[in-house]
Amino acid sequence: MVGAGPVGMTAALLLARHGVPTTVLEAAPARELVGSRSICVQGDVLDILARAGVGAQVAEVGVTWTRGRTYYRSHQVGEIRFPEVGSAAFPPFVNTPQTVVELLLEQAVAEEPLVELRYDQPVEALTQDADSVTVATPHGTVTGTHCVAADGARSTVRDLLGLPFDGMSYEDRFLIADIRADLGFTAERRFYFDPPWNPGRQVLVHPQPGGVWRVDWQVPADFDLATEDLDSRIRRITGDAPYEIVWLSLYRFHQRRIPEMRVGRVLLAGDAAHVMSPFGARGLNSGIADADNLAWKVALDREALAGPSLLSSYDVERGAAAEENLRVTSETMRFLVPRTPEEKSHREDVLTRSITDESARAEINAGRLAEPYSYEASPLTTSSGALCPDAQLMRGGRLRELGVFTVLTNWSDWRPSDPWERAVVGEVIPLDQEDDTTLADALNLKPRQAVVVRPDGHVAAVLTEPRGGIGAPINAALRRATGWVH
């Protein structure tokens, strides 16, 4: 594992759940805990972090927000509300600074005997053959069956593989500040278009733990932080209230991805594979989903249980997810930072009409928030490939906590019948033996159906029993889901 950020450590911990030992190589001499960086963690990603051992802690220390407001100049022109937690394990969104997420993950890594974290290990060379990958650092070489590159937007592994990182960068920049202050309103996301205190541009305000607020100002390309009157800028938000600057940084956003996320036995994840604007919180969340997708595939490949196309499916599935995220965030950036006269005119027209026209408000694009990607076009699935609904199990625990291939039936006493099935299938749950109908209702199963759920919680197949019995269809679905069907 190259890179000890949230993606690399999550992948290492998920691999450990599958019994795979991992050496994590981090180039930095120590962890740099500066600033919030990414802050918004989506509820389904908290499920992934829970399987890695830190989901509950990430949610507990973060700020849950269920309301977002959008403003144009001095007018409120939009509001979204998310449901409270209710019976779900986690809220829809929690704001926990990336630095805190990394600390929690590193604590879990320190307690996991199958993961070894080494600092001050910059990778200088990489070679691979049909069975292994070897990386060289100034301190020696490390060889493994696979290599996961999670070494960020300036990925060394990506460069060593000669992969282009095509895309674009935006001229306008964003001044990002963590400010401790009482802003006089509750924990909610606020997006301001053309406010009087940042005319012609945007400001995004997000709550964080400890009374800290994340404020993102869009600023011109020639903005000079050294000569900026920061106090005046901040006072336009805080008023006369006292404030403390916790962190300050200047960013330019990029939209880029590599053409393939798997090269031989090397899999690239997170910012090493794709970068995008943060509006919609799709960066960190998609990186952790990359880790979830690759962990079980690497584990099966190591055990010779995977078919020849399983590793390739990582690029098929997560490459499509990256394309979707880039498409969505590009649409957002065209609205936020219009580059042509037509885009500028459209933005001005929509925002002006939104003051009085309810229908125009639906056209405002302040960032479509992160959501799980459905692997509908995947060669591994015969269903929508959507994330399976979660539910409590009669024996305790939740379906999404299982992290193994799971077969759910509503009538059958099917059990794995051969050594390969027994090695692959981790759980069989007869729904007719559950003492409530929560799970069956959530799955919307018809009579005599079965569902095959992958270790990452995505549905591989929904099967109806034929006359010859359900055994053969389940076996075929499992074979397809593990890469044995091209």
Short mmCIF file of C-alpha atoms in Angstrom, two decimals:
data_model
loop_
_atom_site.label_atom_id
_atom_site.label_comp_id
_atom_site.label_asym_id
_atom_site.label_seq_id
_atom_site.Cartn_x
_atom_site.Cartn_y
_atom_site.Cartn_z
CA MET A 1 0.00 0.00 0.00
CA VAL A 2 1.60 3.25 -1.12
CA GLY A 3 0.15 6.18 0.81
CA ALA A 4 -1.17 6.38 4.38
CA GLY A 5 -3.99 8.82 3.80
CA PRO A 6 -7.64 7.93 4.46
CA VAL A 7 -7.94 5.87 1.26
CA GLY A 8 -4.76 3.85 1.83
CA MET A 9 -5.44 3.14 5.49
CA THR A 10 -9.09 2.24 4.81
CA ALA A 11 -8.00 -0.19 2.10
CA ALA A 12 -5.39 -1.75 4.41
CA LEU A 13 -7.93 -2.24 7.20
CA LEU A 14 -10.51 -3.74 4.84
CA LEU A 15 -7.87 -6.09 3.44
CA ALA A 16 -7.06 -7.13 7.00
CA ARG A 17 -10.72 -8.08 7.50
CA HIS A 18 -10.23 -10.50 4.62
CA GLY A 19 -7.07 -11.86 6.23
CA VAL A 20 -4.64 -10.07 3.92
CA PRO A 21 -1.45 -8.65 5.50
CA THR A 22 -0.46 -5.22 4.20
CA THR A 23 2.62 -3.02 4.42
CA VAL A 24 1.72 0.67 4.14
CA LEU A 25 4.50 2.92 2.85
CA GLU A 26 4.14 6.64 3.55
CA ALA A 27 6.63 9.08 2.02
CA ALA A 28 6.25 11.72 4.73
CA PRO A 29 8.38 11.39 7.87
CA ALA A 30 5.31 11.92 10.07
CA ARG A 31 1.61 12.68 9.76
CA GLU A 32 0.87 16.34 9.12
CA LEU A 33 -2.28 17.29 11.03
CA VAL A 34 -2.91 20.72 9.57
CA GLY A 35 -6.30 22.08 8.56
CA SER A 36 -9.60 20.38 7.92
CA ARG A 37 -9.06 19.51 4.23
CA SER A 38 -11.98 17.30 3.17
CA ILE A 39 -14.75 17.40 5.78
CA CYS A 40 -18.03 15.91 4.55
CA VAL A 41 -18.49 12.13 4.96
CA GLN A 42 -21.54 10.57 3.33
CA GLY A 43 -23.65 8.06 5.29
CA ASP A 44 -22.95 5.05 3.07
CA VAL A 45 -19.23 5.80 3.28
CA LEU A 46 -19.58 5.73 7.07
CA ASP A 47 -20.76 2.13 6.57
CA ILE A 48 -17.48 1.39 4.76
CA LEU A 49 -15.51 3.06 7.54
CA ALA A 50 -17.50 0.97 10.04
CA ARG A 51 -16.25 -2.20 8.35
CA ALA A 52 -12.77 -0.71 8.66
CA GLY A 53 -13.43 -0.24 12.38
CA VAL A 54 -13.88 3.54 12.67
CA GLY A 55 -17.32 4.47 11.30
CA ALA A 56 -19.01 5.03 14.65
CA GLN A 57 -16.11 7.13 15.92
CA VAL A 58 -16.04 9.29 12.77
CA ALA A 59 -19.77 9.94 13.13
CA GLU A 60 -19.56 10.57 16.87
CA VAL A 61 -16.85 13.23 16.73
CA GLY A 62 -18.32 14.96 13.68
CA VAL A 63 -21.16 17.41 13.22
CA THR A 64 -24.38 16.01 11.76
CA TRP A 65 -26.23 18.44 9.52
CA THR A 66 -29.63 17.88 7.97
CA ARG A 67 -30.31 21.25 6.36
CA GLY A 68 -28.68 23.21 3.57
CA ARG A 69 -29.65 26.72 2.47
CA THR A 70 -28.78 28.55 -0.74
CA TYR A 71 -28.72 32.33 -1.11
CA TYR A 72 -28.51 34.70 -4.04
CA ARG A 73 -27.34 38.12 -2.95
CA SER A 74 -29.60 38.83 0.04
CA HIS A 75 -32.36 36.35 -0.89
CA GLN A 76 -32.77 32.75 0.25
CA VAL A 77 -33.48 30.84 -2.95
CA GLY A 78 -33.21 27.23 -1.87
CA GLU A 79 -33.36 24.79 1.02
CA ILE A 80 -32.75 21.07 1.29
CA ARG A 81 -33.50 18.88 4.27
CA PHE A 82 -32.20 15.41 4.99
CA PRO A 83 -33.96 12.95 7.30
CA GLU A 84 -32.78 12.46 10.83
CA VAL A 85 -30.93 9.23 11.57
CA GLY A 86 -34.07 7.31 12.57
CA SER A 87 -33.50 3.57 12.24
CA ALA A 88 -30.44 4.03 10.01
CA ALA A 89 -27.01 3.35 11.44
CA PHE A 90 -25.63 6.71 10.33
CA PRO A 91 -26.96 10.13 9.30
CA PRO A 92 -26.90 11.14 5.62
CA PHE A 93 -23.89 13.44 6.12
CA VAL A 94 -21.41 14.09 8.91
CA ASN A 95 -18.78 16.81 8.85
CA THR A 96 -15.58 15.38 10.32
CA PRO A 97 -12.25 16.93 9.28
CA GLN A 98 -10.04 14.63 7.21
CA THR A 99 -7.24 15.08 9.74
CA VAL A 100 -9.50 13.60 12.44
CA VAL A 101 -10.55 10.73 10.16
CA GLU A 102 -6.87 9.98 9.53
CA LEU A 103 -6.08 9.93 13.25
CA LEU A 104 -8.91 7.47 13.91
CA LEU A 105 -7.78 5.26 11.02
CA GLU A 106 -4.18 5.33 12.21
CA GLN A 107 -5.26 4.26 15.69
CA ALA A 108 -7.11 1.32 14.12
CA VAL A 109 -4.05 0.49 12.01
CA ALA A 110 -1.85 0.49 15.12
CA GLU A 111 -4.16 -2.09 16.71
CA GLU A 112 -4.35 -4.30 13.60
CA PRO A 113 -1.58 -6.95 13.52
CA LEU A 114 -2.03 -7.54 9.80
CA VAL A 115 -1.15 -3.93 8.90
CA GLU A 116 2.34 -2.44 9.22
CA LEU A 117 2.66 1.32 8.69
CA ARG A 118 6.10 2.69 7.77
CA TYR A 119 6.81 6.42 7.56
CA ASP A 120 9.63 8.09 5.61
CA GLN A 121 9.34 5.54 2.79
CA PRO A 122 9.13 7.43 -0.52
CA VAL A 123 8.76 5.01 -3.42
CA GLU A 124 11.48 5.46 -6.04
CA ALA A 125 10.93 2.50 -8.38
CA LEU A 126 8.32 -0.15 -9.15
CA THR A 127 8.54 -3.44 -11.03
CA GLN A 128 6.02 -6.23 -11.45
CA ASP A 129 5.67 -9.65 -13.00
CA ALA A 130 2.84 -12.15 -13.30
CA ASP A 131 2.85 -12.96 -9.59
CA SER A 132 4.14 -9.98 -7.62
CA VAL A 133 4.95 -6.29 -7.36
CA THR A 134 8.18 -4.86 -5.91
CA VAL A 135 8.69 -1.25 -4.89
CA ALA A 136 11.99 0.31 -3.93
CA THR A 137 12.49 3.00 -1.30
CA PRO A 138 15.70 4.57 0.05
CA HIS A 139 15.53 1.98 2.83
CA GLY A 140 15.20 -1.14 0.69
CA THR A 141 12.61 -3.04 -1.33
CA VAL A 142 9.18 -4.41 -0.45
CA THR A 143 7.47 -7.17 -2.43
CA GLY A 144 3.82 -8.14 -2.35
CA THR A 145 1.26 -9.95 -4.45
CA HIS A 146 -0.41 -6.63 -5.35
CA CYS A 147 0.22 -2.91 -4.97
CA VAL A 148 -2.42 -0.29 -4.20
CA ALA A 149 -1.39 3.26 -5.05
CA ALA A 150 -3.20 5.70 -2.78
CA ASP A 151 -0.45 8.30 -2.76
CA GLY A 152 -2.53 11.32 -3.65
CA ALA A 153 -2.87 13.82 -6.47
CA ARG A 154 0.90 14.00 -6.98
CA SER A 155 1.15 10.20 -7.10
CA THR A 156 4.65 8.83 -7.57
CA VAL A 157 3.30 5.42 -8.55
CA ARG A 158 1.18 6.99 -11.28
CA ASP A 159 4.28 8.69 -12.67
CA LEU A 160 6.34 5.49 -12.46
CA LEU A 161 3.67 3.68 -14.46
CA GLY A 162 3.71 6.45 -17.07
CA LEU A 163 -0.01 7.13 -16.75
CA PRO A 164 -1.25 10.50 -18.02
CA PHE A 165 -3.42 12.57 -15.69
CA ASP A 166 -5.57 14.33 -18.25
CA GLY A 167 -8.14 16.98 -17.49
CA MET A 168 -8.26 20.66 -16.68
CA SER A 169 -7.62 23.24 -13.98
CA TYR A 170 -9.75 26.28 -13.10
CA GLU A 171 -8.27 29.76 -13.19
CA ASP A 172 -10.22 31.11 -10.25
CA ARG A 173 -8.98 29.99 -6.89
CA PHE A 174 -10.61 29.40 -3.52
CA LEU A 175 -9.51 30.83 -0.21
CA ILE A 176 -10.30 28.18 2.39
CA ALA A 177 -10.33 28.99 6.09
CA ASP A 178 -11.21 27.15 9.28
CA ILE A 179 -12.59 29.83 11.60
CA ARG A 180 -13.63 29.32 15.21
CA ALA A 181 -16.53 31.70 15.86
CA ASP A 182 -20.20 31.93 16.80
CA LEU A 183 -21.92 32.68 13.50
CA GLY A 184 -25.34 32.87 15.10
CA PHE A 185 -26.97 29.98 13.26
CA THR A 186 -27.25 26.24 13.74
CA ALA A 187 -25.17 23.49 12.15
CA GLU A 188 -26.20 23.71 8.51
CA ARG A 189 -24.57 24.10 5.11
CA ARG A 190 -24.91 27.55 3.56
CA PHE A 191 -24.07 28.43 -0.01
CA TYR A 192 -23.98 32.08 -1.05
CA PHE A 193 -24.08 33.20 -4.69
CA ASP A 194 -22.87 36.76 -5.26
CA PRO A 195 -23.21 37.93 -1.66
CA PRO A 196 -22.59 41.66 -1.12
CA TRP A 197 -19.39 40.70 0.71
CA ASN A 198 -18.01 38.63 -2.22
CA PRO A 199 -19.70 40.14 -5.29
CA GLY A 200 -19.72 38.12 -8.50
CA ARG A 201 -18.45 35.00 -6.79
CA GLN A 202 -19.44 32.32 -4.26
CA VAL A 203 -18.94 31.51 -0.61
CA LEU A 204 -19.61 28.12 1.02
CA VAL A 205 -19.96 27.77 4.80
CA HIS A 206 -19.88 24.36 6.52
CA PRO A 207 -19.99 23.51 10.25
CA GLN A 208 -17.22 21.52 11.93
CA PRO A 209 -16.72 20.16 15.44
CA GLY A 210 -15.56 22.46 18.23
CA GLY A 211 -17.34 25.59 17.05
CA VAL A 212 -15.19 25.77 13.90
CA TRP A 213 -16.62 26.75 10.52
CA ARG A 214 -15.16 25.92 7.13
CA VAL A 215 -15.47 28.93 4.81
CA ASP A 216 -14.61 28.71 1.11
CA TRP A 217 -14.39 32.02 -0.78
CA GLN A 218 -14.08 32.00 -4.54
CA VAL A 219 -11.39 34.57 -5.38
CA PRO A 220 -9.84 35.85 -8.64
CA ALA A 221 -6.86 34.14 -10.23
CA ASP A 222 -4.62 37.06 -9.25
CA PHE A 223 -5.71 37.04 -5.59
CA ASP A 224 -2.75 37.80 -3.30
CA LEU A 225 -3.09 36.39 0.20
CA ALA A 226 -0.11 38.42 1.41
CA THR A 227 -1.84 41.73 0.70
CA GLU A 228 -5.41 40.68 1.52
CA ASP A 229 -7.24 42.37 4.39
CA LEU A 230 -8.32 39.08 5.97
CA ASP A 231 -9.90 40.66 9.02
CA SER A 232 -12.21 42.73 6.86
CA ARG A 233 -13.12 39.70 4.73
CA ILE A 234 -13.86 37.52 7.77
CA ARG A 235 -15.77 40.29 9.57
CA ARG A 236 -18.26 40.35 6.72
CA ILE A 237 -19.32 36.89 7.93
CA THR A 238 -18.71 37.03 11.69
CA GLY A 239 -19.71 40.64 12.32
CA ASP A 240 -18.34 41.96 15.60
CA ALA A 241 -18.11 38.49 17.18
CA PRO A 242 -14.62 37.34 18.18
CA TYR A 243 -13.02 34.77 15.90
CA GLU A 244 -9.89 32.67 15.59
CA ILE A 245 -8.28 31.56 12.33
CA VAL A 246 -7.46 27.87 12.81
CA TRP A 247 -6.20 27.20 9.28
CA LEU A 248 -5.90 29.08 6.03
CA SER A 249 -5.06 27.89 2.52
CA LEU A 250 -5.41 28.86 -1.11
CA TYR A 251 -6.50 26.22 -3.64
CA ARG A 252 -7.01 25.85 -7.35
CA PHE A 253 -9.43 23.06 -8.25
CA HIS A 254 -8.78 20.45 -10.91
CA GLN A 255 -10.82 17.90 -12.87
CA ARG A 256 -8.56 15.01 -13.87
CA ARG A 257 -8.42 11.23 -14.07
CA ILE A 258 -6.14 8.48 -15.32
CA PRO A 259 -7.22 6.39 -18.34
CA GLU A 260 -7.03 3.11 -16.41
CA MET A 261 -7.15 2.44 -12.67
CA ARG A 262 -5.53 -0.98 -12.88
CA VAL A 263 -2.17 -1.73 -14.50
CA GLY A 264 -1.26 -5.38 -14.06
CA ARG A 265 -1.14 -6.03 -10.32
CA VAL A 266 -1.17 -2.33 -9.43
CA LEU A 267 -4.48 -0.65 -8.58
CA LEU A 268 -4.71 3.13 -8.21
CA ALA A 269 -7.26 4.69 -5.87
CA GLY A 270 -8.46 8.05 -4.61
CA ASP A 271 -6.67 11.21 -5.70
CA ALA A 272 -3.93 9.14 -7.34
CA ALA A 273 -6.57 8.10 -9.87
CA HIS A 274 -8.97 11.05 -10.02
CA VAL A 275 -9.32 14.58 -8.66
CA MET A 276 -12.39 16.80 -8.79
CA SER A 277 -13.77 19.98 -7.32
CA PRO A 278 -15.03 19.55 -3.74
CA PHE A 279 -18.55 20.88 -4.35
CA GLY A 280 -20.73 17.85 -3.67
CA ALA A 281 -18.17 16.15 -1.40
CA ARG A 282 -17.30 13.54 -4.02
CA GLY A 283 -13.51 13.43 -3.55
CA LEU A 284 -12.83 11.67 -0.26
CA ASN A 285 -16.09 9.74 -0.44
CA SER A 286 -15.30 8.30 -3.87
CA GLY A 287 -11.75 7.45 -2.78
CA ILE A 288 -13.00 5.41 0.16
CA ALA A 289 -15.46 3.68 -2.19
CA ASP A 290 -12.45 2.81 -4.38
CA ALA A 291 -10.82 1.18 -1.35
CA ASP A 292 -13.98 -0.79 -0.61
CA ASN A 293 -14.23 -2.03 -4.18
CA LEU A 294 -10.65 -3.19 -4.51
CA ALA A 295 -10.12 -4.82 -1.09
CA TRP A 296 -12.31 -7.89 -1.56
CA LYS A 297 -11.16 -8.34 -5.15
CA VAL A 298 -7.49 -8.36 -4.17
CA ALA A 299 -8.27 -10.78 -1.34
CA LEU A 300 -10.01 -13.26 -3.66
CA ASP A 301 -7.28 -12.93 -6.27
CA ARG A 302 -4.60 -13.73 -3.68
CA GLU A 303 -6.45 -16.89 -2.68
CA ALA A 304 -6.84 -18.04 -6.31
CA LEU A 305 -10.62 -17.85 -5.91
CA ALA A 306 -11.08 -15.04 -8.43
CA GLY A 307 -11.63 -15.41 -12.12
CA PRO A 308 -9.38 -13.75 -14.72
CA SER A 309 -11.57 -10.65 -15.06
CA LEU A 310 -12.07 -9.75 -11.39
CA LEU A 311 -9.13 -7.36 -11.05
CA SER A 312 -10.03 -5.75 -14.38
CA SER A 313 -13.52 -5.10 -13.06
CA TYR A 314 -12.03 -2.64 -10.57
CA ASP A 315 -11.20 -0.29 -13.43
CA VAL A 316 -14.53 -0.95 -15.14
CA GLU A 317 -16.56 -0.17 -12.04
CA ARG A 318 -14.57 2.56 -10.33
CA GLY A 319 -13.52 4.12 -13.63
CA ALA A 320 -17.20 4.55 -14.47
CA ALA A 321 -17.81 6.00 -11.01
CA ALA A 322 -14.95 8.47 -11.54
CA GLU A 323 -16.41 9.48 -14.90
CA GLU A 324 -19.80 10.09 -13.31
CA ASN A 325 -18.30 12.14 -10.49
CA LEU A 326 -16.30 14.23 -12.95
CA ARG A 327 -19.37 14.77 -15.11
CA VAL A 328 -21.44 15.91 -12.12
CA THR A 329 -18.75 18.17 -10.67
CA SER A 330 -17.96 19.63 -14.12
CA GLU A 331 -21.60 20.64 -14.48
CA THR A 332 -21.40 22.26 -11.05
CA MET A 333 -18.22 24.15 -11.90
CA ARG A 334 -19.72 25.41 -15.17
CA PHE A 335 -22.45 27.00 -13.08
CA LEU A 336 -20.18 28.24 -10.29
CA VAL A 337 -17.29 29.40 -12.49
CA PRO A 338 -18.77 29.98 -15.98
CA ARG A 339 -16.09 30.18 -18.66
CA THR A 340 -18.08 31.30 -21.70
CA PRO A 341 -20.51 34.18 -22.28
CA GLU A 342 -23.32 31.65 -22.69
CA GLU A 343 -22.55 29.97 -19.36
CA LYS A 344 -22.32 33.34 -17.61
CA SER A 345 -25.63 34.46 -19.09
CA HIS A 346 -27.32 31.19 -18.07
CA ARG A 347 -26.05 31.50 -14.49
CA GLU A 348 -27.20 35.11 -14.18
CA ASP A 349 -30.61 34.29 -15.67
CA VAL A 350 -31.23 31.32 -13.36
CA LEU A 351 -30.15 33.16 -10.22
CA THR A 352 -32.16 36.28 -11.05
CA ARG A 353 -35.31 34.28 -11.78
CA SER A 354 -34.85 32.19 -8.63
CA ILE A 355 -35.73 35.17 -6.43
CA THR A 356 -39.39 34.91 -7.47
CA ASP A 357 -39.64 31.74 -9.59
CA GLU A 358 -39.75 28.45 -7.70
CA SER A 359 -39.02 26.42 -10.84
CA ALA A 360 -35.79 28.34 -11.45
CA ARG A 361 -34.51 27.28 -8.05
CA ALA A 362 -34.31 23.69 -9.25
CA GLU A 363 -31.80 24.83 -11.90
CA ILE A 364 -29.34 26.25 -9.35
CA ASN A 365 -26.30 24.00 -9.17
CA ALA A 366 -24.44 24.42 -5.89
CA GLY A 367 -23.11 20.86 -6.01
CA ARG A 368 -24.94 17.54 -6.21
CA LEU A 369 -24.02 15.79 -3.00
CA ALA A 370 -22.16 12.47 -3.03
CA GLU A 371 -24.12 9.24 -3.38
CA PRO A 372 -23.18 5.60 -4.00
CA TYR A 373 -22.56 4.61 -7.61
CA SER A 374 -24.56 1.71 -9.04
CA TYR A 375 -22.52 -0.77 -11.10
CA GLU A 376 -25.26 -1.36 -13.65
CA ALA A 377 -22.88 -1.84 -16.57
CA SER A 378 -20.47 -4.07 -14.65
CA PRO A 379 -19.61 -7.50 -16.05
CA LEU A 380 -19.92 -8.83 -12.48
CA THR A 381 -23.63 -8.11 -12.06
CA THR A 382 -26.90 -9.14 -13.62
CA SER A 383 -28.90 -6.60 -11.61
CA SER A 384 -28.67 -2.85 -11.15
CA GLY A 385 -25.47 -3.22 -9.15
CA ALA A 386 -26.95 -0.83 -6.61
CA LEU A 387 -25.96 -0.70 -2.98
CA CYS A 388 -28.14 -3.15 -1.08
CA PRO A 389 -30.55 -1.65 1.46
CA ASP A 390 -29.38 -2.04 5.02
CA ALA A 391 -31.34 -3.69 7.82
CA GLN A 392 -30.92 -5.14 11.27
CA LEU A 393 -30.50 -8.90 11.40
CA MET A 394 -32.39 -11.07 13.85
CA ARG A 395 -29.16 -12.45 15.30
CA GLY A 396 -27.81 -8.93 15.81
CA GLY A 397 -25.76 -6.60 13.68
CA ARG A 398 -26.54 -5.13 10.30
CA LEU A 399 -26.41 -6.48 6.76
CA ARG A 400 -23.84 -3.91 5.65
CA GLU A 401 -21.52 -4.84 8.48
CA LEU A 402 -20.98 -8.35 7.12
CA GLY A 403 -18.42 -7.47 4.45
CA VAL A 404 -18.56 -10.91 2.79
CA PHE A 405 -20.43 -12.56 -0.05
CA THR A 406 -23.93 -13.04 1.32
CA VAL A 407 -26.83 -15.04 -0.11
CA LEU A 408 -30.32 -14.00 1.04
CA THR A 409 -33.30 -16.26 0.34
CA ASN A 410 -36.95 -16.03 1.32
CA TRP A 411 -37.85 -19.68 1.11
CA SER A 412 -34.88 -21.94 0.52
CA ASP A 413 -32.52 -23.86 2.76
CA TRP A 414 -29.73 -23.45 0.16
CA ARG A 415 -26.20 -23.89 1.41
CA PRO A 416 -22.83 -23.83 -0.41
CA SER A 417 -22.38 -27.25 -1.99
CA ASP A 418 -18.78 -27.39 -3.20
CA PRO A 419 -15.38 -26.27 -1.85
CA TRP A 420 -15.25 -23.16 -4.06
CA GLU A 421 -18.69 -21.97 -2.94
CA ARG A 422 -17.83 -22.65 0.69
CA ALA A 423 -14.63 -20.60 0.32
CA VAL A 424 -16.38 -17.66 -1.36
CA VAL A 425 -19.71 -17.39 0.46
CA GLY A 426 -19.42 -15.94 3.94
CA GLU A 427 -23.07 -15.78 4.99
CA VAL A 428 -26.38 -17.40 4.07
CA ILE A 429 -29.43 -15.68 5.55
CA PRO A 430 -32.86 -17.35 5.21
CA LEU A 431 -35.23 -14.38 5.40
CA ASP A 432 -38.18 -16.56 6.38
CA GLN A 433 -36.34 -17.22 9.64
CA GLU A 434 -35.97 -13.53 10.46
CA ASP A 435 -38.44 -12.52 13.16
CA ASP A 436 -39.48 -9.35 11.36
CA THR A 437 -39.93 -8.40 7.71
CA THR A 438 -37.61 -5.39 7.71
CA LEU A 439 -34.97 -6.93 5.48
CA ALA A 440 -37.40 -8.73 3.16
CA ASP A 441 -39.43 -5.55 2.75
CA ALA A 442 -36.32 -3.46 2.11
CA LEU A 443 -35.25 -5.87 -0.63
CA ASN A 444 -38.78 -6.02 -2.09
CA LEU A 445 -38.35 -9.71 -2.83
CA LYS A 446 -40.98 -11.65 -4.72
CA PRO A 447 -41.81 -15.25 -3.76
CA ARG A 448 -39.05 -17.79 -4.31
CA GLN A 449 -36.31 -15.25 -4.97
CA ALA A 450 -32.74 -14.98 -3.75
CA VAL A 451 -30.29 -12.07 -3.64
CA VAL A 452 -26.52 -12.34 -3.94
CA VAL A 453 -24.78 -9.44 -2.19
CA ARG A 454 -21.10 -8.67 -2.70
CA PRO A 455 -18.66 -7.94 0.14
CA ASP A 456 -18.92 -4.22 -0.65
CA GLY A 457 -22.68 -4.35 -0.17
CA HIS A 458 -23.64 -4.03 -3.83
CA VAL A 459 -26.23 -6.39 -5.29
CA ALA A 460 -24.68 -8.89 -7.69
CA ALA A 461 -27.88 -10.69 -8.67
CA VAL A 462 -31.58 -11.09 -7.91
CA LEU A 463 -32.62 -14.64 -8.77
CA THR A 464 -35.94 -16.45 -9.15
CA GLU A 465 -35.91 -20.20 -8.56
CA PRO A 466 -36.33 -22.19 -11.79
CA ARG A 467 -37.77 -25.69 -11.92
CA GLY A 468 -34.36 -27.24 -11.49
CA GLY A 469 -33.78 -25.48 -8.18
CA ILE A 470 -31.90 -22.37 -7.11
CA GLY A 471 -28.47 -23.99 -6.71
CA ALA A 472 -27.29 -23.57 -10.30
CA PRO A 473 -28.42 -19.91 -10.63
CA ILE A 474 -26.72 -18.97 -7.35
CA ASN A 475 -23.51 -20.68 -8.45
CA ALA A 476 -23.65 -18.88 -11.81
CA ALA A 477 -24.22 -15.53 -10.09
CA LEU A 478 -21.30 -16.14 -7.75
CA ARG A 479 -19.06 -17.16 -10.66
CA ARG A 480 -19.97 -13.99 -12.54
CA ALA A 481 -19.50 -11.82 -9.44
CA THR A 482 -15.99 -13.19 -8.90
CA GLY A 483 -14.80 -12.65 -12.45
CA TRP A 484 -15.21 -16.08 -14.00
CA VAL A 485 -17.57 -14.84 -16.73
CA HIS A 486 -16.08 -12.55 -19.38
#
